[in-house]
Tab-separated table of C-alpha atoms in Angstrom:
chain	number	residue	atom	x	y	z
G	1	MET	CA	-4.090	43.520	41.252
G	2	THR	CA	-5.721	40.574	39.465
G	3	GLN	CA	-3.911	39.202	36.727
G	4	THR	CA	-5.710	38.731	33.232
G	5	PRO	CA	-5.225	35.180	31.736
G	6	THR	CA	-2.774	35.050	28.785
G	7	ARG	CA	-5.091	34.449	25.606
G	8	LYS	CA	-3.674	31.801	23.525
G	9	PRO	CA	-3.002	33.048	19.854
G	10	GLN	CA	-6.103	32.638	17.451
G	11	ALA	CA	-6.163	31.569	13.997
G	12	ARG	CA	-8.624	30.994	11.131
G	13	ALA	CA	-7.998	28.469	8.134
G	14	GLU	CA	-10.213	27.905	5.243
G	15	PHE	CA	-9.941	24.857	2.957
G	16	LYS	CA	-11.961	23.700	-0.126
G	17	ILE	CA	-13.121	20.331	-0.941
G	18	PRO	CA	-12.368	19.360	-4.560
G	19	ALA	CA	-15.697	18.690	-6.480
G	20	THR	CA	-14.509	15.151	-7.012
G	21	HIS	CA	-15.337	14.214	-3.519
G	22	PRO	CA	-19.109	14.483	-2.522
G	23	MET	CA	-19.487	16.305	0.803
G	24	VAL	CA	-21.324	13.319	2.189
G	25	MET	CA	-17.977	11.378	2.013
G	26	VAL	CA	-16.348	14.124	3.891
G	27	LEU	CA	-18.827	14.899	6.454
G	28	GLY	CA	-20.509	11.585	6.864
G	29	SER	CA	-24.191	10.792	6.430
G	30	GLY	CA	-26.172	13.152	8.528
G	31	ASP	CA	-22.863	15.049	9.177
G	32	SER	CA	-21.857	12.155	11.518
G	33	LEU	CA	-18.026	12.784	10.770
G	34	LEU	CA	-18.193	16.493	11.367
G	35	ARG	CA	-19.883	15.936	14.612
G	36	VAL	CA	-17.019	13.717	15.602
G	37	ILE	CA	-14.515	16.486	14.638
G	38	GLU	CA	-16.771	19.107	16.476
G	39	GLU	CA	-16.761	17.065	19.701
G	40	ALA	CA	-13.082	16.470	19.567
G	41	PHE	CA	-12.219	20.402	19.210
G	42	PRO	CA	-15.135	21.875	21.434
G	43	ALA	CA	-13.229	25.249	21.556
G	44	ALA	CA	-12.880	25.814	17.712
G	45	ASP	CA	-15.602	27.158	15.475
G	46	ILE	CA	-15.902	24.699	12.357
G	47	HIS	CA	-18.484	25.997	9.515
G	48	VAL	CA	-19.389	24.177	6.378
G	49	ARG	CA	-20.814	26.418	3.449
G	50	GLY	CA	-21.100	24.389	0.248
G	51	ASN	CA	-17.794	22.757	-0.461
G	52	GLU	CA	-15.839	25.246	1.767
G	53	ILE	CA	-14.834	24.409	5.324
G	54	SER	CA	-13.382	26.967	7.950
G	55	ALA	CA	-12.259	26.592	11.365
G	56	THR	CA	-11.396	29.355	13.968
G	57	GLY	CA	-9.723	28.886	17.330
G	58	GLU	CA	-6.376	28.479	18.804
G	59	THR	CA	-3.593	28.208	16.585
G	60	ALA	CA	-2.387	24.919	17.334
G	61	GLU	CA	-5.972	23.457	17.349
G	62	VAL	CA	-6.732	25.007	14.057
G	63	ALA	CA	-3.429	23.685	12.481
G	64	LEU	CA	-4.393	20.165	13.782
G	65	ILE	CA	-8.046	20.494	12.243
G	66	GLN	CA	-6.556	21.635	8.887
G	67	ARG	CA	-4.085	18.692	8.805
G	68	LEU	CA	-7.004	16.182	9.849
G	69	PHE	CA	-8.859	17.231	6.770
G	70	ASP	CA	-5.777	17.034	4.564
G	71	GLN	CA	-5.267	13.527	5.895
G	72	MET	CA	-8.818	12.672	5.183
G	73	MET	CA	-8.512	13.756	1.653
G	74	LEU	CA	-5.461	11.671	1.061
G	75	VAL	CA	-7.429	8.622	2.469
G	76	LEU	CA	-10.564	9.326	0.243
G	77	ARG	CA	-8.416	9.679	-2.975
G	78	THR	CA	-7.465	6.045	-2.503
G	79	GLY	CA	-11.032	4.871	-2.328
G	80	ALA	CA	-10.771	3.806	1.238
G	81	PRO	CA	-13.732	4.976	3.215
G	82	MET	CA	-13.705	7.450	6.183
G	83	THR	CA	-15.767	6.329	9.327
G	84	GLU	CA	-16.286	7.663	12.633
G	85	ASP	CA	-14.059	5.258	14.081
G	86	ALA	CA	-11.155	6.228	11.346
G	87	VAL	CA	-11.791	10.062	12.218
G	88	GLU	CA	-11.358	9.366	15.886
G	89	ARG	CA	-8.113	7.320	15.358
G	90	SER	CA	-6.745	9.935	12.927
G	91	ILE	CA	-7.301	12.617	15.443
G	92	ALA	CA	-5.447	10.658	18.137
G	93	MET	CA	-2.552	10.051	15.963
G	94	LEU	CA	-2.450	13.554	14.944
G	95	ARG	CA	-2.199	14.706	18.629
G	96	ALA	CA	0.319	12.242	19.297
G	97	ASN	CA	2.444	13.361	16.465
G	98	GLY	CA	3.605	16.912	17.367
G	99	ASN	CA	-0.149	18.213	17.997
G	100	GLY	CA	-0.659	18.813	14.339
G	101	ASN	CA	2.490	20.873	13.788
G	102	GLY	CA	4.351	18.508	11.526
G	103	ASN	CA	5.618	19.147	8.096
G	104	GLY	CA	3.216	16.942	6.188
G	105	ASN	CA	5.633	14.142	5.578
G	106	GLY	CA	5.145	12.238	8.593
G	107	GLU	CA	7.615	14.433	10.651
G	108	SER	CA	6.629	16.006	13.800
G	109	ALA	CA	7.699	19.549	15.149
G	110	GLY	CA	10.504	17.636	17.314
G	111	GLY	CA	11.791	16.184	14.162
G	112	ALA	CA	10.787	12.565	15.223
G	113	VAL	CA	9.403	10.602	12.126
G	114	THR	CA	6.263	8.926	12.412
G	115	GLU	CA	3.489	7.512	10.182
G	116	THR	CA	0.595	9.676	9.283
G	117	PRO	CA	-3.120	8.747	9.485
G	118	ALA	CA	-3.315	8.359	5.761
G	119	GLU	CA	-0.307	6.007	5.837
G	120	VAL	CA	-2.016	3.834	8.493
G	121	LEU	CA	-5.494	3.862	7.142
G	122	THR	CA	-4.618	3.211	3.387
G	123	GLN	CA	-2.107	0.281	3.826
G	124	ASN	CA	-3.972	-2.564	2.100
G	125	ILE	CA	-3.081	-6.244	3.420
G	126	LEU	CA	-5.746	-8.308	1.561
G	127	SER	CA	-8.797	-7.755	-0.479
G	128	SER	CA	-11.258	-10.600	-0.327
G	129	ARG	CA	-14.962	-10.885	-1.045
G	130	GLY	CA	-15.661	-7.249	-1.574
G	131	ARG	CA	-13.687	-6.132	1.517
G	132	THR	CA	-10.209	-4.911	2.297
G	133	ILE	CA	-8.287	-5.645	5.419
G	134	ARG	CA	-6.098	-2.857	6.682
G	135	PRO	CA	-4.457	-1.742	10.061
G	136	LYS	CA	-6.561	0.621	11.862
G	137	THR	CA	-4.276	2.081	14.440
G	138	LEU	CA	-0.391	2.938	14.392
G	139	ASN	CA	0.570	0.087	16.439
G	140	GLN	CA	-1.236	-2.286	14.193
G	141	LYS	CA	0.642	-0.751	11.309
G	142	ARG	CA	3.879	-1.067	12.863
G	143	TYR	CA	3.012	-4.723	13.888
G	144	VAL	CA	2.130	-5.451	10.169
G	145	ASP	CA	5.423	-3.640	8.977
G	146	ALA	CA	7.536	-5.909	11.533
G	147	ILE	CA	6.009	-9.241	10.124
G	148	ASP	CA	7.398	-8.045	6.742
G	149	LYS	CA	10.879	-7.210	8.021
G	150	ASN	CA	11.430	-10.029	10.448
G	151	THR	CA	11.448	-13.890	10.599
G	152	VAL	CA	9.877	-14.117	13.966
G	153	VAL	CA	7.244	-11.691	15.263
G	154	PHE	CA	5.534	-11.541	18.712
G	155	GLY	CA	2.098	-9.794	18.762
G	156	ILE	CA	1.393	-9.227	22.467
G	157	GLY	CA	-1.772	-7.258	23.709
G	158	PRO	CA	-5.115	-7.487	24.968
G	159	ALA	CA	-8.321	-9.063	23.131
G	160	GLY	CA	-9.485	-7.148	20.360
G	161	THR	CA	-6.486	-5.632	19.232
G	162	GLY	CA	-6.254	-7.340	15.920
G	163	LYS	CA	-3.083	-9.207	16.632
G	164	THR	CA	-4.383	-12.774	15.383
G	165	TYR	CA	-6.423	-11.403	12.556
G	166	LEU	CA	-3.745	-9.295	11.005
G	167	ALA	CA	-1.222	-12.186	11.343
G	168	MET	CA	-3.697	-14.441	9.504
G	169	ALA	CA	-4.250	-11.911	6.655
G	170	LYS	CA	-0.524	-11.543	6.328
G	171	ALA	CA	-0.289	-15.305	5.977
G	172	VAL	CA	-3.048	-15.462	3.512
G	173	GLN	CA	-1.291	-12.630	1.407
G	174	ALA	CA	2.188	-14.391	1.699
G	175	LEU	CA	0.307	-17.610	0.287
G	176	GLN	CA	-1.363	-15.812	-2.479
G	177	SER	CA	1.857	-14.116	-3.605
G	178	LYS	CA	3.808	-17.437	-3.327
G	179	GLN	CA	6.231	-16.094	-0.830
G	180	VAL	CA	5.407	-19.428	1.120
G	181	ASP	CA	3.880	-22.742	0.021
G	182	ARG	CA	1.539	-23.363	2.973
G	183	ILE	CA	-0.014	-21.797	5.977
G	184	ILE	CA	-0.115	-23.457	9.604
G	185	LEU	CA	-2.297	-22.196	12.158
G	186	THR	CA	-2.027	-23.656	15.562
G	187	ARG	CA	-3.056	-23.105	19.267
G	188	PRO	CA	-2.513	-24.857	22.465
G	189	ALA	CA	-5.709	-26.759	23.583
G	190	VAL	CA	-5.749	-25.295	26.966
G	191	GLU	CA	-9.318	-24.800	28.593
G	192	ALA	CA	-10.558	-21.755	30.425
G	193	GLY	CA	-12.366	-23.503	33.376
G	194	GLU	CA	-13.310	-26.895	31.532
G	195	ARG	CA	-11.371	-30.167	30.967
G	196	LEU	CA	-11.125	-31.625	27.456
G	197	GLY	CA	-11.775	-34.965	28.879
G	198	PHE	CA	-15.234	-34.130	30.097
G	199	LEU	CA	-16.381	-32.570	26.606
G	200	PRO	CA	-18.395	-34.868	24.504
G	201	GLY	CA	-17.310	-36.456	21.297
G	202	THR	CA	-14.324	-37.774	19.461
G	203	LEU	CA	-10.677	-35.993	20.127
G	204	PHE	CA	-11.206	-33.993	16.947
G	205	ASP	CA	-14.873	-32.894	18.358
G	206	LYS	CA	-13.007	-32.013	21.782
G	207	ILE	CA	-10.257	-30.019	20.169
G	208	ASP	CA	-12.280	-28.212	17.275
G	209	PRO	CA	-13.785	-25.525	19.687
G	210	TYR	CA	-10.317	-24.215	20.626
G	211	LEU	CA	-9.497	-23.958	16.870
G	212	ARG	CA	-12.852	-22.551	15.762
G	213	PRO	CA	-11.748	-18.868	15.911
G	214	LEU	CA	-9.037	-19.656	13.406
G	215	TYR	CA	-11.556	-21.383	10.954
G	216	ASP	CA	-13.711	-18.326	11.346
G	217	ALA	CA	-10.921	-15.968	10.284
G	218	LEU	CA	-10.025	-18.008	7.520
G	219	HIS	CA	-13.633	-17.870	6.364
G	220	ASP	CA	-13.466	-13.924	6.298
G	221	MET	CA	-10.283	-13.959	4.076
G	222	LEU	CA	-10.668	-16.834	1.583
G	223	ASP	CA	-13.551	-18.197	-0.634
G	224	PRO	CA	-15.243	-20.814	1.784
G	225	GLU	CA	-15.439	-23.347	-1.100
G	226	THR	CA	-11.843	-23.255	-1.497
G	227	ILE	CA	-10.751	-23.974	2.194
G	228	PRO	CA	-11.527	-27.636	2.358
G	229	ARG	CA	-9.628	-28.189	-0.807
G	230	LEU	CA	-6.601	-26.205	0.481
G	231	MET	CA	-6.786	-28.135	3.743
G	232	ALA	CA	-7.091	-31.659	2.047
G	233	ALA	CA	-3.959	-30.505	-0.060
G	234	GLY	CA	-2.177	-29.627	3.083
G	235	THR	CA	-1.700	-25.963	1.750
G	236	ILE	CA	-3.554	-24.883	4.922
G	237	GLU	CA	-3.273	-26.743	8.118
G	238	VAL	CA	-4.980	-25.925	11.511
G	239	ALA	CA	-3.932	-28.040	14.275
G	240	PRO	CA	-3.374	-28.043	18.072
G	241	LEU	CA	0.317	-27.026	19.245
G	242	ALA	CA	0.874	-30.580	20.257
G	243	TYR	CA	0.882	-31.620	16.652
G	244	MET	CA	3.761	-29.358	15.925
G	245	ARG	CA	6.518	-31.753	18.086
G	246	GLY	CA	9.135	-33.225	15.977
G	247	ARG	CA	8.368	-31.480	12.744
G	248	THR	CA	10.372	-28.989	10.589
G	249	LEU	CA	8.533	-26.330	9.042
G	250	ASN	CA	9.875	-25.277	5.791
G	251	SER	CA	8.451	-22.741	3.282
G	252	ALA	CA	5.537	-21.973	5.706
G	253	PHE	CA	3.882	-19.123	7.199
G	254	VAL	CA	3.069	-20.311	10.800
G	255	VAL	CA	0.670	-18.524	13.338
G	256	LEU	CA	0.797	-19.582	16.960
G	257	ASP	CA	-2.364	-18.089	18.495
G	258	GLU	CA	-3.252	-17.800	22.477
G	259	ALA	CA	0.484	-18.370	23.091
G	260	GLN	CA	0.097	-17.064	26.609
G	261	ASN	CA	-1.237	-20.714	27.205
G	262	THR	CA	1.972	-22.312	26.214
G	263	SER	CA	4.412	-23.488	28.879
G	264	THR	CA	8.037	-22.645	28.474
G	265	GLU	CA	8.861	-26.157	27.351
G	266	GLN	CA	6.140	-25.798	24.682
G	267	MET	CA	7.362	-22.309	23.622
G	268	LYS	CA	11.053	-23.474	23.008
G	269	MET	CA	9.680	-26.536	21.211
G	270	PHE	CA	7.436	-24.396	18.886
G	271	LEU	CA	10.233	-21.974	17.919
G	272	THR	CA	12.658	-24.536	17.207
G	273	ARG	CA	10.282	-26.062	14.536
G	274	LEU	CA	11.348	-22.991	12.348
G	275	GLY	CA	12.612	-24.147	8.988
G	276	PHE	CA	13.870	-22.445	5.860
G	277	ASP	CA	12.105	-19.741	3.870
G	278	SER	CA	9.548	-19.827	6.733
G	279	LYS	CA	8.077	-17.124	8.918
G	280	ILE	CA	6.469	-17.297	12.439
G	281	VAL	CA	4.068	-15.044	14.188
G	282	ILE	CA	3.074	-15.478	17.741
G	283	THR	CA	0.195	-13.917	19.370
G	284	GLY	CA	-1.071	-13.684	22.891
G	285	ASP	CA	-2.389	-11.655	25.884
G	286	VAL	CA	-0.189	-12.217	29.148
G	287	THR	CA	-3.127	-10.959	31.092
G	288	GLN	CA	-5.346	-13.797	30.290
G	289	VAL	CA	-3.418	-17.039	31.155
G	290	ASP	CA	-5.225	-20.220	31.695
G	291	LEU	CA	-2.477	-22.550	32.638
G	292	PRO	CA	-2.754	-24.421	35.679
G	293	ASN	CA	-1.316	-22.899	38.897
G	294	GLY	CA	2.437	-23.009	39.206
G	295	THR	CA	2.932	-23.435	35.220
G	296	LYS	CA	4.975	-20.547	33.986
G	297	SER	CA	3.641	-18.932	30.599
G	298	GLY	CA	6.112	-19.397	27.857
G	299	LEU	CA	4.970	-16.088	26.434
G	300	ARG	CA	5.977	-14.204	29.479
G	301	GLN	CA	9.144	-15.850	29.846
G	302	VAL	CA	10.265	-15.564	26.184
G	303	GLN	CA	10.248	-11.815	26.128
G	304	ASP	CA	13.401	-11.981	28.693
G	305	ILE	CA	15.172	-14.645	26.784
G	306	LEU	CA	14.708	-13.362	22.961
G	307	GLY	CA	14.414	-9.576	23.665
G	308	ASP	CA	17.722	-8.943	21.964
G	309	VAL	CA	17.951	-11.567	19.358
G	310	PRO	CA	18.365	-10.159	15.757
G	311	ASP	CA	15.412	-10.855	13.517
G	312	ILE	CA	13.059	-11.284	16.107
G	313	HIS	CA	10.442	-8.592	17.047
G	314	PHE	CA	8.164	-7.884	19.713
G	315	SER	CA	5.117	-5.734	19.038
G	316	ARG	CA	3.021	-4.600	21.852
G	317	LEU	CA	-0.602	-3.450	21.358
G	318	THR	CA	-2.574	-1.748	24.052
G	319	SER	CA	-6.328	-0.883	24.780
G	320	GLU	CA	-5.862	2.036	22.395
G	321	ASP	CA	-5.458	-0.439	19.520
G	322	VAL	CA	-8.813	-2.313	20.395
G	323	VAL	CA	-10.968	-2.380	17.237
G	324	ARG	CA	-14.059	-4.086	18.779
G	325	HIS	CA	-16.709	-2.356	20.470
G	326	LYS	CA	-15.492	0.945	22.253
G	327	LEU	CA	-16.413	-0.777	25.717
G	328	VAL	CA	-13.844	-3.326	25.223
G	329	GLY	CA	-11.082	-1.028	25.463
G	330	ARG	CA	-12.546	0.592	28.515
G	331	ILE	CA	-12.894	-2.976	30.028
G	332	VAL	CA	-9.284	-3.744	29.532
G	333	ASP	CA	-8.209	-0.513	30.996
G	334	ALA	CA	-10.322	-0.949	34.073
G	335	TYR	CA	-8.993	-4.669	34.694
G	336	GLU	CA	-5.333	-2.981	34.252
G	337	LYS	CA	-6.163	-0.584	36.766
G	338	TYR	CA	-7.788	-2.995	39.061
G	339	ASP	CA	-4.668	-5.401	38.852
G	340	SER	CA	-2.225	-2.443	39.323
G	341	ALA	CA	-4.015	-1.388	42.463
G	342	ALA	CA	-4.087	-4.936	43.799
G	343	GLU	CA	-0.240	-5.469	43.180
G	344	ALA	CA	0.387	-2.177	45.038
G	345	ASP	CA	-1.950	-3.125	47.861
G	346	LYS	CA	-0.153	-6.747	47.986
G	347	GLY	CA	3.133	-4.987	48.301
G	348	ARG	CA	1.868	-2.971	51.179
G	349	GLY	CA	0.719	-6.217	52.760
G	350	GLY	CA	-3.034	-5.509	52.287
G	351	GLN	CA	-5.567	-7.448	50.375
G	352	THR	CA	-7.898	-6.291	47.599
G	353	GLY	CA	-10.928	-7.625	45.966
G	354	LYS	CA	-12.662	-9.215	48.992
């Protein structure tokens, strides 16, 4: 006797979009947002008629779709835009949070409290030059919240997760709100395959390329005309890590970028520069260490040393938090998979990658 597969409970939901929100904002130009939703829920039937949307399918999926549109409306009410990327990330957050069965207040069916997509996507950090800097993923929001709550925060994750950019946005916000008197941005001048001594120009010319990404981010967040004035006054300082030795950094927001390229001694030196009324954010990717062979990364070691110290927080971002081209996240995942396989093969006494 052949058993008939158990059919999952079906449901239908209808929701009306208020007239204050043009449907193009909800569905996207050329229905681009609607296509993202339909691709994410292939088993559900989603229909649009005028300003009414209906969804039919499995109960859990329909509940998630309804909650998705509720969250989209909350975002749109704040004036923040909905993009294809924002919709994809909202769906991922809702799936991770009780499969859409929460109570609407950030609490999942299992009772665990977590942030809603609207809370993540509408948290404004800084508005500058016609654009607003916001976290785009749940981990990014928690990273930003950790910076508010702790004196020292480590942002550890792969390239493209926004760890440095968000830290710098928080630094500019702190300066503008007079929480600190100055911003200090620093990086270790460690080369990836080149030697400083062989580069042309003066010492400043040799070091400048390593600090250029910090300058570029500053130009995104401040009026470019004010940056030279702020730097001349010492309100903003961009300098190599070696320039921090022997100093005490009071009333400052300090960002150490590319911290995976600090030695253990440099990391200790930097952390002990902390002065009164200051905040430190340290960012890096422990999978991209450019230190000479045999030199231990200070960022790797510090996690074991300071993991249980109060007022120090470690935020970890993953490939899911990459906010660059989608391919970057896939590249990160591919390298992690390759490295894991190589480690496993090494443990068996074999060799990988030849």
